[in-house]
Each structure stands twice: as C-alpha cells, then as structure tokens.
Short mmCIF file of C-alpha atoms in Angstrom, two decimals:
data_model
loop_
_atom_site.label_atom_id
_atom_site.label_comp_id
_atom_site.label_asym_id
_atom_site.label_seq_id
_atom_site.Cartn_x
_atom_site.Cartn_y
_atom_site.Cartn_z
CA UNK A 897 -79.39 46.17 -74.49
CA UNK A 898 -76.91 48.32 -76.11
CA UNK A 899 -77.66 51.44 -74.26
CA UNK A 900 -77.42 49.65 -71.03
CA UNK A 901 -74.25 48.01 -72.17
CA UNK A 902 -72.34 51.35 -72.86
CA UNK A 903 -73.24 52.56 -69.28
CA UNK A 904 -72.07 49.38 -67.37
CA UNK A 905 -68.84 48.91 -69.43
CA UNK A 906 -67.86 52.50 -68.86
CA UNK A 907 -68.32 52.04 -65.12
CA UNK A 908 -66.58 48.90 -65.10
CA UNK A 909 -67.37 47.29 -61.71
CA UNK A 910 -64.81 44.81 -61.54
CA UNK A 911 -62.12 46.92 -62.75
CA UNK A 912 -63.17 49.67 -60.12
CA UNK A 913 -63.14 46.95 -57.30
CA UNK A 914 -59.64 45.50 -58.37
CA UNK A 915 -57.93 48.91 -57.36
CA UNK A 916 -60.19 51.42 -55.77
CA UNK A 917 -60.88 49.51 -52.33
CA UNK A 918 -57.18 49.82 -51.17
CA UNK A 919 -57.09 53.57 -51.64
CA UNK A 920 -60.59 53.95 -49.97
CA UNK A 921 -58.90 51.64 -47.13
CA UNK A 922 -56.39 54.05 -46.25
CA UNK A 923 -59.16 56.69 -45.32
CA UNK A 924 -62.17 54.95 -44.27
CA UNK A 925 -60.54 51.97 -42.61
CA UNK A 926 -62.95 49.09 -41.80
CA UNK A 927 -65.79 51.36 -42.86
CA UNK A 928 -65.32 50.87 -46.52
CA UNK A 929 -68.72 49.38 -47.01
CA UNK A 930 -70.05 52.55 -45.50
CA UNK A 931 -68.48 54.90 -47.50
CA UNK A 932 -69.65 53.24 -50.73
CA UNK A 933 -73.24 53.21 -49.36
CA UNK A 934 -73.10 56.82 -48.79
CA UNK A 935 -71.15 57.49 -52.13
CA UNK A 936 -74.18 55.50 -53.71
CA UNK A 937 -76.71 58.02 -52.00
CA UNK A 938 -74.71 60.87 -53.60
CA UNK A 939 -74.66 59.20 -57.27
CA UNK A 940 -78.20 58.19 -57.01
CA UNK A 941 -79.05 62.12 -56.60
CA UNK A 942 -77.09 62.87 -59.52
CA UNK A 943 -78.37 59.89 -61.49
CA UNK A 944 -82.14 61.50 -60.80
CA UNK A 945 -80.82 64.47 -62.32
CA UNK A 946 -79.86 62.58 -65.58
CA UNK A 947 -83.04 60.63 -65.62
CA UNK A 948 -85.22 63.55 -65.39
CA UNK A 949 -83.48 65.33 -68.27
CA UNK A 950 -83.26 62.40 -70.37
CA UNK A 951 -87.00 61.84 -70.03
CA UNK A 952 -87.78 65.26 -71.27
CA UNK A 953 -84.95 65.97 -73.63
CA UNK A 954 -83.52 63.78 -76.50
CA UNK A 955 -80.45 64.38 -78.92
CA UNK A 956 -76.94 63.72 -79.57
CA UNK A 957 -74.31 64.83 -77.10
CA UNK A 958 -75.58 63.55 -73.75
CA UNK A 959 -75.03 66.91 -71.39
CA UNK A 960 -74.75 69.07 -74.54
CA UNK A 961 -78.24 68.17 -75.46
CA UNK A 962 -79.46 68.80 -71.76
CA UNK A 963 -77.84 71.98 -70.90
CA UNK A 964 -78.35 73.72 -74.26
CA UNK A 965 -82.06 73.55 -73.44
CA UNK A 966 -81.31 74.51 -69.87
CA UNK A 967 -78.77 77.01 -69.64
CA UNK A 968 -78.26 78.30 -73.10
CA UNK A 969 -76.22 77.05 -76.29
CA UNK A 970 -72.87 78.23 -75.04
CA UNK A 971 -73.37 76.53 -71.51
CA UNK A 972 -74.49 73.61 -73.27
CA UNK A 973 -71.51 73.00 -75.42
CA UNK A 974 -69.06 74.00 -72.50
CA UNK A 975 -70.86 71.11 -70.60
CA UNK A 976 -70.36 68.69 -73.54
CA UNK A 977 -66.89 69.87 -74.17
CA UNK A 978 -65.87 69.06 -70.54
CA UNK A 979 -67.64 65.73 -70.69
CA UNK A 980 -65.45 64.90 -74.17
CA UNK A 981 -62.25 65.53 -72.11
CA UNK A 982 -63.48 63.16 -69.53
CA UNK A 983 -64.20 60.22 -72.30
CA UNK A 984 -60.79 61.01 -73.61
CA UNK A 985 -58.87 60.61 -70.28
CA UNK A 986 -60.88 57.50 -69.32
CA UNK A 987 -60.32 55.97 -72.63
CA UNK A 988 -56.50 56.60 -72.75
CA UNK A 989 -56.42 55.86 -69.02
CA UNK A 990 -57.65 52.56 -69.13
CA UNK A 991 -55.34 51.45 -71.75
CA UNK A 992 -52.84 51.51 -69.22
CA UNK A 993 -54.91 49.19 -66.75
CA UNK A 994 -55.59 46.80 -69.44
CA UNK A 995 -52.19 46.61 -70.34
CA UNK A 996 -50.90 46.40 -67.01
CA UNK A 997 -53.22 43.58 -66.01
CA UNK A 998 -52.48 41.76 -69.60
CA UNK A 999 -49.02 41.62 -68.65
CA UNK A 1000 -49.74 40.19 -65.04
CA UNK A 1001 -51.69 37.61 -66.86
CA UNK A 1002 -49.37 36.44 -69.27
CA UNK A 1003 -46.76 36.47 -66.63
CA UNK A 1004 -48.78 33.83 -65.06
CA UNK A 1005 -48.12 31.45 -68.16
CA UNK A 1006 -44.44 32.63 -68.20
CA UNK A 1007 -45.04 35.02 -71.19
CA UNK A 1008 -43.11 38.15 -71.23
CA UNK A 1009 -44.02 41.24 -73.81
CA UNK A 1010 -43.18 44.52 -73.44
CA UNK A 1011 -46.23 46.37 -71.84
CA UNK A 1012 -46.20 49.18 -74.55
CA UNK A 1013 -46.67 46.56 -77.18
CA UNK A 1014 -49.45 45.09 -75.04
CA UNK A 1015 -51.11 48.66 -74.87
CA UNK A 1016 -51.00 49.28 -78.73
CA UNK A 1017 -52.46 45.89 -79.40
CA UNK A 1018 -55.53 46.32 -77.10
CA UNK A 1019 -55.99 50.15 -78.39
CA UNK A 1020 -55.70 48.64 -82.14
CA UNK A 1021 -58.40 45.61 -80.95
CA UNK A 1022 -60.68 48.37 -79.43
CA UNK A 1023 -60.34 50.48 -82.48
CA UNK A 1024 -61.34 47.71 -84.88
CA UNK A 1025 -64.53 46.58 -82.75
CA UNK A 1026 -65.58 50.00 -82.44
CA UNK A 1027 -65.22 50.64 -85.97
CA UNK A 1028 -67.62 48.26 -86.74
CA UNK A 1029 -70.68 49.93 -85.10
CA UNK A 1030 -72.38 50.21 -81.68
CA UNK A 1031 -74.36 47.01 -81.61
CA UNK A 1032 -70.91 44.89 -81.80
CA UNK A 1033 -69.00 47.04 -79.59
CA UNK A 1034 -71.54 47.39 -76.70
CA UNK A 1035 -72.35 43.65 -76.70
CA UNK A 1036 -68.71 42.34 -76.56
CA UNK A 1037 -68.09 44.77 -73.53
CA UNK A 1038 -71.23 43.78 -71.82
CA UNK A 1039 -70.45 40.11 -72.19
CA UNK A 1040 -66.90 40.83 -70.98
CA UNK A 1041 -68.30 42.74 -68.15
CA UNK A 1042 -70.70 40.30 -67.21
CA UNK A 1043 -68.37 37.62 -66.92
CA UNK A 1044 -65.93 39.44 -64.90
CA UNK A 1045 -68.48 40.38 -62.42
CA UNK A 1046 -69.81 36.96 -62.09
CA UNK A 1047 -66.21 35.85 -61.10
CA UNK A 1048 -65.76 38.24 -58.66
CA UNK A 1049 -69.27 37.63 -57.16
CA UNK A 1050 -68.37 34.17 -56.86
CA UNK A 1051 -65.07 35.01 -54.77
CA UNK A 1052 -67.27 37.44 -52.43
CA UNK A 1053 -69.86 35.13 -51.60
CA UNK A 1054 -67.31 32.08 -50.79
CA UNK A 1055 -65.70 34.68 -48.45
CA UNK A 1056 -68.74 35.73 -46.93
CA UNK A 1057 -70.18 32.34 -46.36
CA UNK A 1058 -66.95 31.04 -45.17
CA UNK A 1059 -67.01 33.82 -42.46
CA UNK A 1060 -63.76 35.34 -43.70
CA UNK A 1061 -60.64 35.78 -41.31
CA UNK A 1062 -62.73 36.22 -38.38
CA UNK A 1063 -66.25 35.61 -38.88
CA UNK A 1064 -69.05 38.13 -40.38
CA UNK A 1065 -69.50 41.54 -38.66
CA UNK A 1066 -71.68 44.46 -38.83
CA UNK A 1067 -68.54 46.54 -37.80
CA UNK A 1068 -67.92 47.93 -41.39
CA UNK A 1069 -71.46 49.63 -41.56
CA UNK A 1070 -70.89 51.12 -37.67
CA UNK A 1071 -69.41 54.61 -37.41
CA UNK A 1072 -66.74 54.81 -34.60
CA UNK A 1073 -65.09 58.25 -34.68
CA UNK A 1074 -63.96 58.00 -38.27
CA UNK A 1075 -66.55 60.59 -39.97
CA UNK A 1076 -63.65 62.66 -41.80
CA UNK A 1077 -62.15 59.22 -43.12
CA UNK A 1078 -65.49 58.01 -44.23
CA UNK A 1079 -65.98 61.03 -46.31
CA UNK A 1080 -62.81 61.13 -48.06
CA UNK A 1081 -63.45 57.29 -48.81
CA UNK A 1082 -66.76 58.42 -50.57
CA UNK A 1083 -64.52 60.15 -52.82
CA UNK A 1084 -63.38 56.95 -54.31
CA UNK A 1085 -66.75 55.47 -53.94
CA UNK A 1086 -68.30 57.96 -56.29
CA UNK A 1087 -65.36 57.85 -58.75
CA UNK A 1088 -66.14 53.96 -59.11
CA UNK A 1089 -69.46 54.95 -60.32
CA UNK A 1090 -67.87 57.45 -62.99
CA UNK A 1091 -69.14 57.05 -66.60
CA UNK A 1092 -72.68 55.60 -65.44
CA UNK A 1093 -74.20 58.30 -67.84
CA UNK A 1094 -72.19 56.90 -70.76
CA UNK A 1095 -75.50 55.62 -72.33
CA UNK A 1096 -76.84 59.24 -72.70
CA UNK A 1097 -74.15 59.84 -75.48
CA UNK A 1098 -76.08 57.53 -77.79
CA UNK A 1099 -79.47 58.72 -77.01
CA UNK A 1100 -79.76 59.78 -80.77
CA UNK A 1101 -79.24 55.82 -81.79
CA UNK A 1102 -81.87 54.53 -79.31
CA UNK A 1103 -85.38 53.75 -80.44
CA UNK A 1104 -87.13 54.82 -77.39
CA UNK A 1105 -84.30 57.24 -75.82
CA UNK A 1106 -86.83 58.78 -73.12
CA UNK A 1107 -87.43 55.05 -71.79
CA UNK A 1108 -84.10 53.42 -72.28
CA UNK A 1109 -81.69 56.20 -71.16
CA UNK A 1110 -83.32 56.53 -67.84
CA UNK A 1111 -83.52 52.85 -67.42
CA UNK A 1112 -80.00 52.26 -68.34
CA UNK A 1113 -78.63 55.00 -66.03
CA UNK A 1114 -80.86 53.79 -63.09
CA UNK A 1115 -80.24 50.04 -63.47
CA UNK A 1116 -76.46 50.70 -63.84
CA UNK A 1117 -76.09 52.82 -60.66
CA UNK A 1118 -78.22 50.43 -58.61
CA UNK A 1119 -76.69 47.25 -59.97
CA UNK A 1120 -73.27 48.54 -59.49
CA UNK A 1121 -74.27 49.84 -56.12
CA UNK A 1122 -75.23 46.26 -54.91
CA UNK A 1123 -72.31 44.78 -56.57
CA UNK A 1124 -69.94 47.16 -54.60
CA UNK A 1125 -71.41 46.67 -51.12
CA UNK A 1126 -71.28 42.96 -51.53
CA UNK A 1127 -67.54 42.79 -52.83
CA UNK A 1128 -66.27 45.76 -50.51
CA UNK A 1129 -67.75 43.89 -47.46
CA UNK A 1130 -66.47 40.51 -48.68
CA UNK A 1131 -62.57 42.46 -48.73
CA UNK A 1132 -62.91 43.77 -45.43
CA UNK A 1133 -63.88 40.61 -43.70
CA UNK A 1134 -61.80 38.47 -45.91
CA UNK A 1135 -58.69 40.45 -44.62
CA UNK A 1136 -60.54 40.62 -41.30
CA UNK A 1137 -61.88 43.79 -39.42
CA UNK A 1138 -58.67 44.16 -37.14
CA UNK A 1139 -56.23 43.64 -39.82
CA UNK A 1140 -57.54 46.24 -42.44
CA UNK A 1141 -54.21 47.95 -42.74
CA UNK A 1142 -52.92 44.99 -44.54
CA UNK A 1143 -55.87 45.70 -47.34
CA UNK A 1144 -54.93 49.48 -47.37
CA UNK A 1145 -51.17 48.44 -48.10
CA UNK A 1146 -52.02 45.65 -50.74
CA UNK A 1147 -51.27 45.98 -54.18
CA UNK A 1148 -53.33 43.31 -55.37
CA UNK A 1149 -56.19 42.59 -52.76
CA UNK A 1150 -58.07 40.73 -54.96
CA UNK A 1151 -55.46 38.36 -56.30
CA UNK A 1152 -54.22 37.63 -52.38
CA UNK A 1153 -58.15 36.80 -51.44
CA UNK A 1154 -58.51 34.56 -54.41
CA UNK A 1155 -55.33 32.49 -53.29
CA UNK A 1156 -56.50 32.38 -49.69
CA UNK A 1157 -60.03 31.30 -50.10
CA UNK A 1158 -60.21 29.44 -53.48
CA UNK A 1159 -56.65 28.46 -54.16
CA UNK A 1160 -53.82 29.68 -56.48
CA UNK A 1161 -55.68 29.18 -59.82
CA UNK A 1162 -58.15 31.66 -58.58
CA UNK A 1163 -55.55 34.70 -58.79
CA UNK A 1164 -54.93 34.10 -62.52
CA UNK A 1165 -58.87 33.82 -63.01
CA UNK A 1166 -59.32 37.15 -61.28
CA UNK A 1167 -56.74 38.63 -63.30
CA UNK A 1168 -58.26 37.48 -66.38
CA UNK A 1169 -61.50 39.09 -65.01
CA UNK A 1170 -60.15 42.37 -64.53
CA UNK A 1171 -58.36 42.63 -67.72
CA UNK A 1172 -61.79 42.04 -69.46
CA UNK A 1173 -63.21 44.48 -67.26
CA UNK A 1174 -60.66 47.06 -68.03
CA UNK A 1175 -60.89 46.50 -71.73
CA UNK A 1176 -64.49 46.66 -71.52
CA UNK A 1177 -64.27 50.07 -69.90
CA UNK A 1178 -61.70 51.15 -72.70
CA UNK A 1179 -64.54 50.32 -75.32
CA UNK A 1180 -67.20 52.10 -73.63
CA UNK A 1181 -65.29 55.18 -73.07
CA UNK A 1182 -64.06 55.11 -76.74
CA UNK A 1183 -67.39 54.64 -77.82
CA UNK A 1184 -68.98 57.50 -75.41
CA UNK A 1185 -65.91 59.70 -76.60
CA UNK A 1186 -66.41 59.12 -80.39
CA UNK A 1187 -70.26 60.20 -80.15
CA UNK A 1188 -69.42 63.02 -78.22
CA UNK A 1189 -67.08 64.40 -80.95
CA UNK A 1190 -69.66 63.36 -83.58
CA UNK A 1191 -72.40 65.46 -81.68
CA UNK A 1192 -70.32 68.58 -81.26
CA UNK A 1193 -69.02 68.51 -85.02
CA UNK A 1194 -72.62 67.89 -86.24
CA UNK A 1195 -73.28 71.46 -84.65
CA UNK A 1196 -70.25 73.10 -86.26
CA UNK A 1197 -68.36 73.29 -83.29
CA UNK A 1198 -65.40 70.92 -84.40
CA UNK A 1199 -64.62 69.87 -87.93
CA UNK A 1200 -67.11 68.64 -90.03
CA UNK A 1201 -64.99 65.58 -90.66
CA UNK A 1202 -65.80 64.34 -87.54
CA UNK A 1203 -69.70 64.29 -88.28
CA UNK A 1204 -69.79 61.48 -90.87
CA UNK A 1205 -71.77 58.68 -89.90
CA UNK A 1206 -71.34 55.48 -92.11
CA UNK A 1207 -74.87 53.59 -92.28
CA UNK A 1208 -73.45 50.48 -93.36
CA UNK A 1209 -71.18 50.04 -90.22
CA UNK A 1210 -73.83 52.09 -88.02
CA UNK A 1211 -70.71 54.00 -86.84
CA UNK A 1212 -69.56 57.59 -86.42
CA UNK A 1213 -66.11 56.09 -88.12
CA UNK A 1214 -64.14 59.41 -88.56
CA UNK A 1215 -64.83 60.15 -84.68
CA UNK A 1216 -63.84 56.46 -83.84
CA UNK A 1217 -60.44 56.94 -86.05
CA UNK A 1218 -59.79 60.28 -84.33
CA UNK A 1219 -60.37 59.01 -80.80
CA UNK A 1220 -58.51 55.94 -81.35
CA UNK A 1221 -55.43 57.94 -82.82
CA UNK A 1222 -55.77 60.32 -79.79
CA UNK A 1223 -55.45 57.12 -77.23
CA UNK A 1224 -52.39 55.88 -79.03
CA UNK A 1225 -50.49 59.23 -78.99
CA UNK A 1226 -51.36 59.96 -75.12
CA UNK A 1227 -49.84 56.41 -74.45
CA UNK A 1228 -46.62 57.41 -76.38
CA UNK A 1229 -46.31 60.59 -74.55
CA UNK A 1230 -47.27 59.34 -71.32
CA UNK A 1231 -47.80 55.64 -70.80
CA UNK A 1232 -44.41 54.71 -72.52
CA UNK A 1233 -41.99 57.15 -70.43
CA UNK A 1234 -43.76 56.82 -67.01
CA UNK A 1235 -45.56 53.31 -67.02
CA UNK A 1236 -49.19 52.15 -67.73
CA UNK A 1237 -49.88 53.03 -63.80
CA UNK A 1238 -48.89 56.66 -64.28
CA UNK A 1239 -51.18 56.98 -67.32
CA UNK A 1240 -54.13 55.86 -65.49
CA UNK A 1241 -53.64 57.91 -62.35
CA UNK A 1242 -52.94 61.07 -64.30
CA UNK A 1243 -55.67 60.87 -66.72
CA UNK A 1244 -58.07 59.30 -64.44
CA UNK A 1245 -57.56 62.40 -61.80
CA UNK A 1246 -58.04 64.57 -64.81
CA UNK A 1247 -61.04 63.09 -65.97
CA UNK A 1248 -62.60 62.78 -62.66
CA UNK A 1249 -62.23 66.48 -61.66
CA UNK A 1250 -63.73 67.38 -65.12
CA UNK A 1251 -66.61 64.94 -64.47
CA UNK A 1252 -67.53 66.51 -61.07
CA UNK A 1253 -67.81 69.80 -62.79
CA UNK A 1254 -70.00 68.12 -65.45
CA UNK A 1255 -72.32 66.73 -62.77
CA UNK A 1256 -72.46 70.09 -61.00
CA UNK A 1257 -73.43 71.54 -63.95
CA UNK A 1258 -76.16 68.71 -64.78
CA UNK A 1259 -77.59 69.53 -61.29
CA UNK A 1260 -77.96 73.49 -62.16
CA UNK A 1261 -79.23 72.42 -65.52
CA UNK A 1262 -82.11 70.33 -63.99
CA UNK A 1263 -83.13 73.25 -61.83
CA UNK A 1264 -82.93 75.94 -64.70
CA UNK A 1265 -84.68 73.43 -67.28
CA UNK A 1266 -87.69 72.61 -64.80
CA UNK A 1267 -87.93 76.34 -63.33
CA UNK A 1268 -87.73 77.96 -66.77
CA UNK A 1269 -88.48 75.61 -69.69
CA UNK A 1270 -90.88 72.85 -68.63
CA UNK A 1271 -92.65 74.75 -65.88
CA UNK A 1272 -95.78 72.36 -66.02
CA UNK A 1273 -93.33 69.53 -65.15
CA UNK A 1274 -91.91 71.37 -62.12
CA UNK A 1275 -91.60 69.32 -58.76
CA UNK A 1276 -89.95 70.81 -55.80
CA UNK A 1277 -88.58 67.36 -54.26
CA UNK A 1278 -87.19 66.16 -57.76
CA UNK A 1279 -86.13 69.27 -59.54
CA UNK A 1280 -84.94 71.58 -56.69
CA UNK A 1281 -84.35 69.51 -53.32
CA UNK A 1282 -82.56 66.43 -55.20
CA UNK A 1283 -80.29 68.60 -57.30
CA UNK A 1284 -79.29 70.94 -54.75
CA UNK A 1285 -78.35 68.28 -52.08
CA UNK A 1286 -76.46 66.37 -54.94
CA UNK A 1287 -74.63 69.83 -55.67
CA UNK A 1288 -73.55 70.35 -52.43
CA UNK A 1289 -72.54 66.77 -51.90
CA UNK A 1290 -70.31 66.91 -54.99
CA UNK A 1291 -68.70 70.08 -53.94
CA UNK A 1292 -66.85 67.83 -51.19
CA UNK A 1293 -64.61 65.73 -53.49
CA UNK A 1294 -64.04 68.53 -55.96
CA UNK A 1295 -62.74 70.90 -53.02
CA UNK A 1296 -60.71 68.08 -51.87
CA UNK A 1297 -58.98 67.68 -55.07
CA UNK A 1298 -58.10 71.46 -55.03
CA UNK A 1299 -56.94 71.93 -51.27
CA UNK A 1300 -54.80 71.35 -49.41
CA UNK A 1301 -52.87 71.81 -52.72
CA UNK A 1302 -51.85 68.25 -53.87
CA UNK A 1303 -48.48 67.25 -54.53
CA UNK A 1304 -46.92 67.85 -58.31
CA UNK A 1305 -47.93 66.70 -60.61
CA UNK A 1306 -51.63 66.58 -59.27
CA UNK A 1307 -51.28 70.25 -58.50
CA UNK A 1308 -51.31 70.87 -62.18
CA UNK A 1309 -54.31 68.78 -63.09
CA UNK A 1310 -56.79 71.57 -62.36
CA UNK A 1311 -55.16 74.07 -64.32
CA UNK A 1312 -55.18 71.32 -67.36
CA UNK A 1313 -58.91 71.14 -66.93
CA UNK A 1314 -59.48 75.04 -66.57
CA UNK A 1315 -57.21 75.34 -69.70
CA UNK A 1316 -59.60 72.82 -71.47
CA UNK A 1317 -62.74 75.09 -70.62
CA UNK A 1318 -61.06 78.02 -71.74
CA UNK A 1319 -60.28 76.46 -75.20
CA UNK A 1320 -64.08 75.33 -75.35
CA UNK A 1321 -65.07 79.03 -74.46
CA UNK A 1322 -62.84 80.22 -77.52
CA UNK A 1323 -64.20 77.63 -79.86
CA UNK A 1324 -67.68 78.86 -78.96
CA UNK A 1325 -66.94 82.35 -79.95
CA UNK A 1326 -66.11 81.48 -83.40
CA UNK A 1327 -68.12 78.57 -84.11
CA UNK A 1328 -71.77 78.05 -83.34
CA UNK A 1329 -74.76 75.84 -84.69
CA UNK A 1330 -75.95 77.00 -88.16
CA UNK A 1331 -78.87 74.95 -88.18
CA UNK A 1332 -82.06 75.13 -85.87
CA UNK A 1333 -81.28 75.18 -82.13
CA UNK A 1334 -82.93 71.99 -81.56
CA UNK A 1335 -82.57 69.99 -84.71
CA UNK A 1336 -80.44 66.80 -84.84
CA UNK A 1337 -76.84 67.21 -85.57
CA UNK A 1338 -76.52 64.13 -87.38
CA UNK A 1339 -75.05 64.31 -90.90
CA UNK A 1340 -75.10 60.92 -92.29
CA UNK A 1341 -73.06 59.63 -95.41
CA UNK A 1342 -73.17 56.11 -96.77
#
C-alpha cells in the first residue's frame, strides 16, 4: 500500500486535471482527450522500462540503482542526482499550488489569511507528517488523493450522463487537421504523469520490491490514464465541443463545471478536493526527495548526516529535515516575492525538463543493462524496441522546451538544469562509493 501510495500521490491526478487541461486546450483544442490518450502511450513505454529494470535490480535511489548497473557508477549517480532536483522542484512547487487552493477554499468561508502564512503552514504540516515515517505519510497521502479522485469522478460522470452542453460526441477523439496541436497537447499530458516512478525511491523499504515496485508503477499509470481520459472528455463536452475556447481561457474550469452541473456548493467541494490532491503531491515529492538524498548520501556522494535512518520512526529524518528546510527557503526566495502561481510554474518547468532527461537516460539504461549485464533475459521487443520508441517520443517535448527559445525567465531554465548536472559531475569526481559497488547504502542508527 505504501509503495503504491507514493507513486499515486506524487502524480496527483486531481491536481493535474485542475490546471493542465486549460493549457492543453490552447494547443489541442477539442482533441484534449486524444492528446491524453497518446501521452499515455508514451508514458507506458517509459513505465515498461522502469518495470523491466525494477524486476531485476533492487536498491535505494530509484534510477541511481538502475543506471549504476546499466551505465556505470558515475552515470548512475548523475541520473539519480538529476531526479533529486526534480523532486526538490516538485515539492517546493506544489507548496505554491497547495497555498493557492488553500487560500481559495478559505475565501469561500470569508476567511482571509496571507498566502505566505498558508504556504509555511502546509510545509510545516508536511514536515511533521513525513518525519514520522513512510507508513503514516503514504497512507495519509493515499486517503486524501482517493477522496479527491472520487469527488472529481462524480462530477465528470454527472456531466457525461447529462450529455454535457450539447450531447456526448466522438469528436474529441477524431483528428481534424490539428496534428501539431495534438502533439503539443501531449506535452502537458505527459507532464500529468510526472512522478509515476516515485515508488522506486523506496524500493529498499519494500518487503518484495521486485514485485511491488512494478505493480505500483503500472497500476499508477493505467489508473491515472483512465481517470485523465474520463475527466478530460467530461471537461470538453461540459463546455461544449463548439465552445472549447472558453475552456482554454478558463482560470478554474472545474469550479465552473461544478457550479453549472451540480450547484454552487460543488465549486467549494472541488476546491477542497484539489487542495487535498496538491498537498498529497507535496507529501509524495517530499518523501521521494528525502529518500533520494538518503540513498546518495549512503554512497558517500553527499554528507553522511543525510544517511542516518531512525528505526523508531522508520524515517530518514535528517534527509526529511533538509528537504523541508529547502522547501521553506525556496518559498521565501520565490513564492513570497513572485506569488504561489509563479513558484509552481517556474519550478515545475525546471523539474519537468530535468525529468525528461532522467526518462531518456532510463531508456538508454534499459537497453545497455539487458544487452550487456543481463544478456540471458534480453528481449528485442521489451528491451530494444520499447526503449527506443520511448526515447524518440520523449525527444519531442524536450526539444519544444528548448526551441524556439522561450521567453524570459523560461529561457534560463535549461541552463539551471545544465548547471545542476555539472555540479553533480564535479561531486562525482571527488566523492565515490567506498563500499562494495552493489551493496546497500543504508546507514541505520537508532
């Protein structure tokens, strides 16, 4: 349960549907569901690479454990180092969303509190919950995400069974000369799945990682995909296939649909569901980041302080403390002067660029591992064709983040990612594992 919970919480399906469909609609138009369907295919290919590696390799550090076996120690560290930045960005970024929706929800009741105070409150609350171990953190996150998913599914089914604005239609799944827009919409569909691999960061805490991690990854992708198709279709017909521009320009499409199809109180319930989903995403990202720091420090790449594991709490408490403090500092530096929306938009974009690079490296790692290390298990369809196709598909969203050169400050984000990787390279030159190459990095202290 804990393994599955971490993946589903990090993906945060309800939160993704609250703000990604409007952006996708600007490109894909009425074909949003089709973009999500094609994006699901791309993510499934990447997910199969994770599954194949997880079935054969166990160890702390997710992609670090995989690619150190597939591509070598340094390449493994750089892959894990890149994923750590992604989780840092996702954790601090989702704080902005959580504070924003918390503020909206409080406003429904006439309560007005500075957003900065709301943000710090949720960071401290997440810090407190995560400090007391994986079981508590993951179960709280799972319950909140499941409740929010059910709320959004109820609204979506009401819209679909009522026929929406002008009746149910197959138009959202038919291509009508909008192939480039559908492709651009895929970018946001793919980003809705970001974090599906979160469960792999805690493989060392699972009793049967070679079974539980693949199950968590595939069930998260398939479950989220079904949810996204239903909700995106409901949003399209809810606004009307001939009125898609209104969806693309809406600042709160779910609130609007809730009021139209289920009354004013539904908007408050939707905001509550989105708040829970965003906070669950914060818990998932915070936990995943802490375990990445814990794993990399256990291999002497990062300070030994981060490798301490508290058996009583069942928590890498020093890594949790460090990650939480980083979130507070980032919110103070970005969230307070520029606002909660900007800290999410900026950090999510940096994290997404970084994550695409990680996924590309995992595709390469799958090929090299089964071609060179586990030759007896090599399969052309699973270990060559799938990762190659996944690699090629991922190049498209990565390239669109680089060219045409985006406007400021987005044009700086690729350089931030490059700088992070260069720092990791320097760290790898001066620090390296002093224990056996494939031994566990855990340093347990009571």
